[in-house]
């Protein structure tokens, strides 16, 4: 009985060991690759395949995961380094490099350390591109400088299976003497702009004053012109009214003068005027000789007419 029990126990133990071995083998054979990650598998020390995200199977003890490469975009600092511009100014420049693995096989076997290699390449390319520019251009054309560095790095990094997506310059540190000269230049430029703006303001003010005076004189002249026109129109209308009244009066007098009563009225008026004329001559001590024979109305009128003409000649002389 003891032998039978021992054999059964041994048999169960063997099955348990086999089960554990199977579980271990299956566990090492099944590999779950995370998203945006690639596993490079070697078989007997030689590249076998690249496992992508998901469930993958390898042969235990024969295949092994030699490299793990992330396919995400990665950012790496580029240390500050010295670069000399075309006008012989030494600058300290640092930046940030954004790279992504496109081919895990080349990233593992094409270069020993692709991050270090791309960083060094970025530094040398940056020095070369800065050397093509003058100091002022390095500040003004950062975007074009970044694009030129990215293009040069990608052309050289193709065998490494990586791509440089962006390169951003963080800081450009010129020497202290250059900074002081730039500050003086900026100060002079600001003062120049201030003087120009002040002179432009004074000029515009003078122009506005002159325009105001011009408009004031124009408005005054237009007002005077309008006033003269109105006065002339008023005087013309007054003259026309007087002439119209005299014309109407003469028309009435002419209409009445052709009648007998009108003739008598004219004779009476002339007689009154003759008497007044004689009174005026007497006051002025002037002597007027009249014929003695005329005593009728006609003679009185004739005398009156003679007196009036004599007075008119005296006044005119």
XYZ file of C-alpha atoms in Angstrom:
317
model
C 0.000 0.000 0.000
C 2.825 2.306 0.827
C 4.399 1.691 -2.580
C 1.115 2.356 -4.342
C 0.581 5.570 -2.418
C 4.131 6.679 -3.169
C 3.687 6.000 -6.872
C 0.415 7.925 -6.956
C 2.016 10.826 -5.112
C 4.972 10.824 -7.463
C 2.638 10.741 -10.468
C 0.615 13.671 -9.152
C 3.811 15.601 -8.361
C 5.099 15.078 -11.901
C 1.855 16.368 -13.369
C 1.942 19.365 -11.099
C 5.511 20.138 -12.155
C 4.570 19.700 -15.823
C 1.603 21.998 -15.367
C 3.796 24.625 -13.759
C 6.328 24.290 -16.561
C 3.585 24.640 -19.162
C 2.272 27.746 -17.421
C 5.768 29.228 -17.251
C 6.410 28.447 -20.902
C 3.095 29.885 -22.005
C 3.670 32.934 -19.863
C 7.061 33.553 -21.448
C 5.753 32.776 -24.925
C 2.844 35.214 -24.809
C 3.807 38.878 -24.812
C 1.496 41.888 -24.627
C 3.009 44.952 -26.304
C 1.666 48.339 -25.099
C 0.212 50.921 -27.482
C 2.755 53.089 -29.375
C 5.549 50.707 -28.396
C 7.613 48.271 -30.454
C 9.584 45.224 -29.223
C 12.574 44.111 -31.287
C 12.950 40.312 -31.045
C 16.207 38.431 -31.613
C 16.518 34.691 -32.261
C 19.844 33.179 -31.390
C 21.292 36.689 -31.170
C 20.077 37.737 -34.621
C 17.239 40.088 -35.479
C 14.068 38.072 -35.985
C 11.059 40.401 -35.988
C 9.470 43.538 -34.580
C 6.393 43.057 -32.403
C 3.807 45.818 -32.475
C 1.041 46.717 -30.005
C -1.228 43.840 -28.979
C -0.883 40.098 -28.356
C 2.307 38.500 -29.684
C 3.852 35.023 -29.384
C 7.544 34.119 -29.209
C 9.425 30.854 -28.716
C 10.700 30.621 -25.138
C 14.409 30.170 -24.601
C 15.009 30.781 -28.320
C 13.545 34.230 -28.906
C 14.121 37.206 -26.651
C 13.056 40.862 -26.607
C 16.342 42.660 -27.226
C 15.129 46.269 -27.501
C 12.077 48.233 -26.509
C 11.379 51.374 -28.504
C 8.616 53.893 -27.881
C 6.882 55.266 -30.970
C 5.652 58.397 -29.212
C 7.015 61.868 -29.906
C 9.820 62.627 -27.492
C 11.328 65.932 -26.395
C 15.001 66.284 -25.470
C 16.935 69.329 -24.338
C 19.850 70.392 -26.490
C 22.544 71.765 -24.162
C 23.729 75.319 -24.606
C 26.722 75.662 -26.880
C 28.795 78.386 -28.457
C 28.184 79.474 -32.042
C 29.825 82.268 -34.049
C 27.749 84.398 -36.404
C 28.874 85.622 -39.807
C 29.838 88.990 -38.294
C 32.092 87.198 -35.725
C 29.839 87.474 -32.658
C 29.948 84.549 -30.231
C 26.520 83.366 -29.028
C 25.350 80.802 -26.525
C 22.403 78.878 -27.986
C 20.278 76.075 -26.546
C 17.072 74.459 -27.727
C 14.536 71.651 -27.564
C 14.449 68.731 -29.990
C 11.262 66.782 -30.786
C 11.935 63.397 -32.372
C 9.943 60.256 -33.183
C 11.017 56.700 -34.020
C 9.700 55.632 -37.420
C 11.660 52.384 -37.903
C 12.494 50.495 -34.676
C 14.906 48.177 -36.524
C 17.082 51.068 -37.755
C 16.803 52.835 -34.394
C 18.250 49.700 -32.724
C 20.840 48.541 -35.239
C 21.560 51.635 -37.314
C 23.035 53.667 -34.453
C 24.206 52.907 -30.938
C 22.183 55.675 -29.203
C 19.874 57.574 -31.522
C 19.014 60.227 -28.922
C 22.652 61.140 -28.326
C 23.419 61.005 -32.042
C 20.507 63.254 -33.036
C 21.346 65.703 -30.232
C 24.946 65.974 -31.383
C 23.812 66.374 -34.960
C 21.420 69.151 -33.887
C 24.256 70.999 -32.160
C 26.624 70.826 -35.110
C 23.876 71.774 -37.568
C 22.822 74.677 -35.402
C 26.381 76.015 -35.296
C 26.606 75.709 -39.063
C 23.303 77.527 -39.676
C 24.080 80.311 -37.178
C 27.417 80.839 -38.885
C 25.563 81.738 -42.087
C 23.649 84.607 -40.430
C 24.486 87.948 -38.910
C 23.640 88.719 -35.298
C 20.454 90.680 -36.009
C 19.135 87.948 -38.311
C 19.470 85.285 -35.606
C 16.899 87.167 -33.513
C 14.615 88.074 -36.411
C 14.621 84.761 -38.283
C 14.321 82.119 -35.580
C 11.585 80.336 -37.496
C 13.640 79.987 -40.663
C 16.634 78.903 -38.554
C 14.565 76.171 -36.881
C 13.280 74.935 -40.249
C 16.796 74.799 -41.707
C 18.092 72.800 -38.721
C 15.211 70.305 -38.909
C 15.726 69.799 -42.641
C 19.458 69.195 -42.239
C 19.005 66.754 -39.326
C 16.310 64.715 -41.096
C 18.483 64.334 -44.155
C 21.350 62.975 -42.067
C 19.209 60.878 -39.683
C 17.391 58.765 -42.283
C 19.629 55.669 -41.689
C 18.776 55.836 -37.985
C 15.028 55.350 -38.446
C 14.075 58.530 -36.581
C 12.466 61.764 -37.692
C 12.951 65.203 -36.180
C 9.533 66.837 -36.047
C 10.539 70.220 -34.626
C 13.523 72.073 -33.289
C 12.890 75.129 -31.145
C 15.602 77.554 -30.037
C 14.969 78.450 -26.414
C 17.580 81.087 -25.645
C 20.161 83.071 -27.578
C 22.707 84.536 -25.174
C 25.065 87.110 -26.731
C 28.057 88.565 -24.830
C 27.493 91.276 -22.254
C 29.166 93.931 -24.403
C 26.875 93.089 -27.306
C 23.833 93.280 -25.023
C 24.902 96.724 -23.794
C 25.413 97.916 -27.371
C 21.999 96.550 -28.357
C 20.399 98.285 -25.373
C 22.000 101.601 -26.368
C 20.825 101.096 -29.924
C 17.286 100.320 -28.792
C 17.299 103.369 -26.491
C 18.483 105.616 -29.332
C 15.830 104.128 -31.598
C 13.106 104.763 -29.015
C 14.281 108.360 -28.518
C 14.327 108.844 -32.274
C 10.779 107.550 -32.586
C 9.696 109.792 -29.690
C 11.215 112.882 -31.359
C 9.610 111.952 -34.677
C 6.225 111.442 -33.039
C 6.538 114.730 -31.154
C 7.440 116.627 -34.329
C 4.608 114.929 -36.185
C 2.240 115.963 -33.417
C 3.425 119.584 -33.546
C 3.163 119.563 -37.332
C -0.350 118.165 -37.220
C -1.299 120.727 -34.585
C -0.030 123.600 -36.770
C -1.891 122.149 -39.742
C -5.093 121.923 -37.718
C -4.727 125.520 -36.497
C -4.054 126.756 -40.031
C -7.011 124.795 -41.362
C -9.201 126.261 -38.643
C -8.082 129.809 -39.427
C -8.595 129.203 -43.129
C -12.094 127.877 -42.600
C -12.853 130.789 -40.254
C -11.747 133.334 -42.885
C -13.680 131.508 -45.580
C -16.809 131.458 -43.460
C -16.379 135.172 -42.597
C -15.907 136.055 -46.280
C -18.937 133.996 -47.231
C -20.967 135.712 -44.500
C -19.816 139.189 -45.671
C -20.579 138.255 -49.265
C -24.041 137.046 -48.306
C -24.618 140.245 -46.318
C -23.559 142.439 -49.257
C -25.790 140.452 -51.584
C -28.715 140.859 -49.209
C -28.024 144.604 -48.829
C -27.775 145.034 -52.605
C -30.958 143.092 -53.107
C -32.652 145.254 -50.451
C -31.432 148.497 -52.049
C -32.451 147.249 -55.498
C -35.878 146.365 -54.229
C -36.146 149.785 -52.515
C -35.125 151.591 -55.735
C -37.586 149.493 -57.691
C -40.307 150.296 -55.159
C -39.556 154.052 -55.292
C -39.404 154.005 -59.075
C -42.629 152.023 -59.173
C -44.301 154.538 -56.834
C -43.025 157.512 -58.889
C -44.165 155.816 -62.081
C -47.584 155.218 -60.626
C -47.728 158.806 -59.321
C -46.733 160.210 -62.733
C -49.261 157.954 -64.390
C -51.958 159.268 -62.063
C -50.830 162.868 -62.566
C -50.749 162.408 -66.346
C -54.181 160.872 -66.308
C -55.617 163.740 -64.313
C -53.658 166.468 -66.144
C -55.563 166.026 -69.407
C -58.813 167.011 -67.738
C -59.965 170.590 -67.085
C -59.884 170.075 -63.344
C -56.386 168.693 -63.656
C -55.216 171.745 -65.582
C -56.626 174.032 -62.900
C -54.947 171.959 -60.174
C -51.606 172.167 -62.010
C -51.947 175.935 -62.397
C -52.813 176.267 -58.709
C -49.820 174.129 -57.738
C -47.517 176.174 -59.933
C -48.869 179.387 -58.406
C -48.166 178.073 -54.898
C -44.665 177.088 -55.914
C -44.117 180.539 -57.470
C -45.180 182.230 -54.250
C -42.873 180.049 -52.189
C -40.074 180.753 -54.641
C -40.606 184.495 -54.278
C -40.480 184.095 -50.512
C -37.205 182.194 -50.789
C -35.738 184.858 -53.076
C -36.750 187.547 -50.630
C -35.011 185.734 -47.791
C -31.788 185.422 -49.788
C -31.939 189.161 -50.832
C -31.752 188.276 -54.457
C -33.383 190.573 -57.026
C -35.548 189.113 -59.739
C -37.215 191.450 -62.292
C -40.655 190.464 -63.410
C -42.723 192.199 -66.154
C -45.530 194.400 -64.851
C -48.013 193.519 -67.562
C -48.596 189.950 -66.469
C -51.307 189.692 -63.926
C -53.216 186.616 -65.132
C -52.805 183.052 -64.071
C -50.722 182.226 -67.123
C -48.395 185.094 -66.369
C -48.116 183.975 -62.769
C -47.249 180.472 -63.912
C -44.675 181.820 -66.362
C -43.235 184.010 -63.676
C -43.114 181.004 -61.345
C -41.296 178.951 -63.965
C -38.822 181.816 -64.537
C -38.198 182.114 -60.808
C -37.642 178.330 -60.466
C -35.165 178.275 -63.333
C -33.316 181.282 -61.858
C -33.075 179.552 -58.482
C -31.818 176.375 -60.048
C -29.092 178.274 -61.937
C -28.081 180.108 -58.742
C -27.807 176.881 -56.745
C -25.832 175.153 -59.475
C -23.354 178.047 -59.764
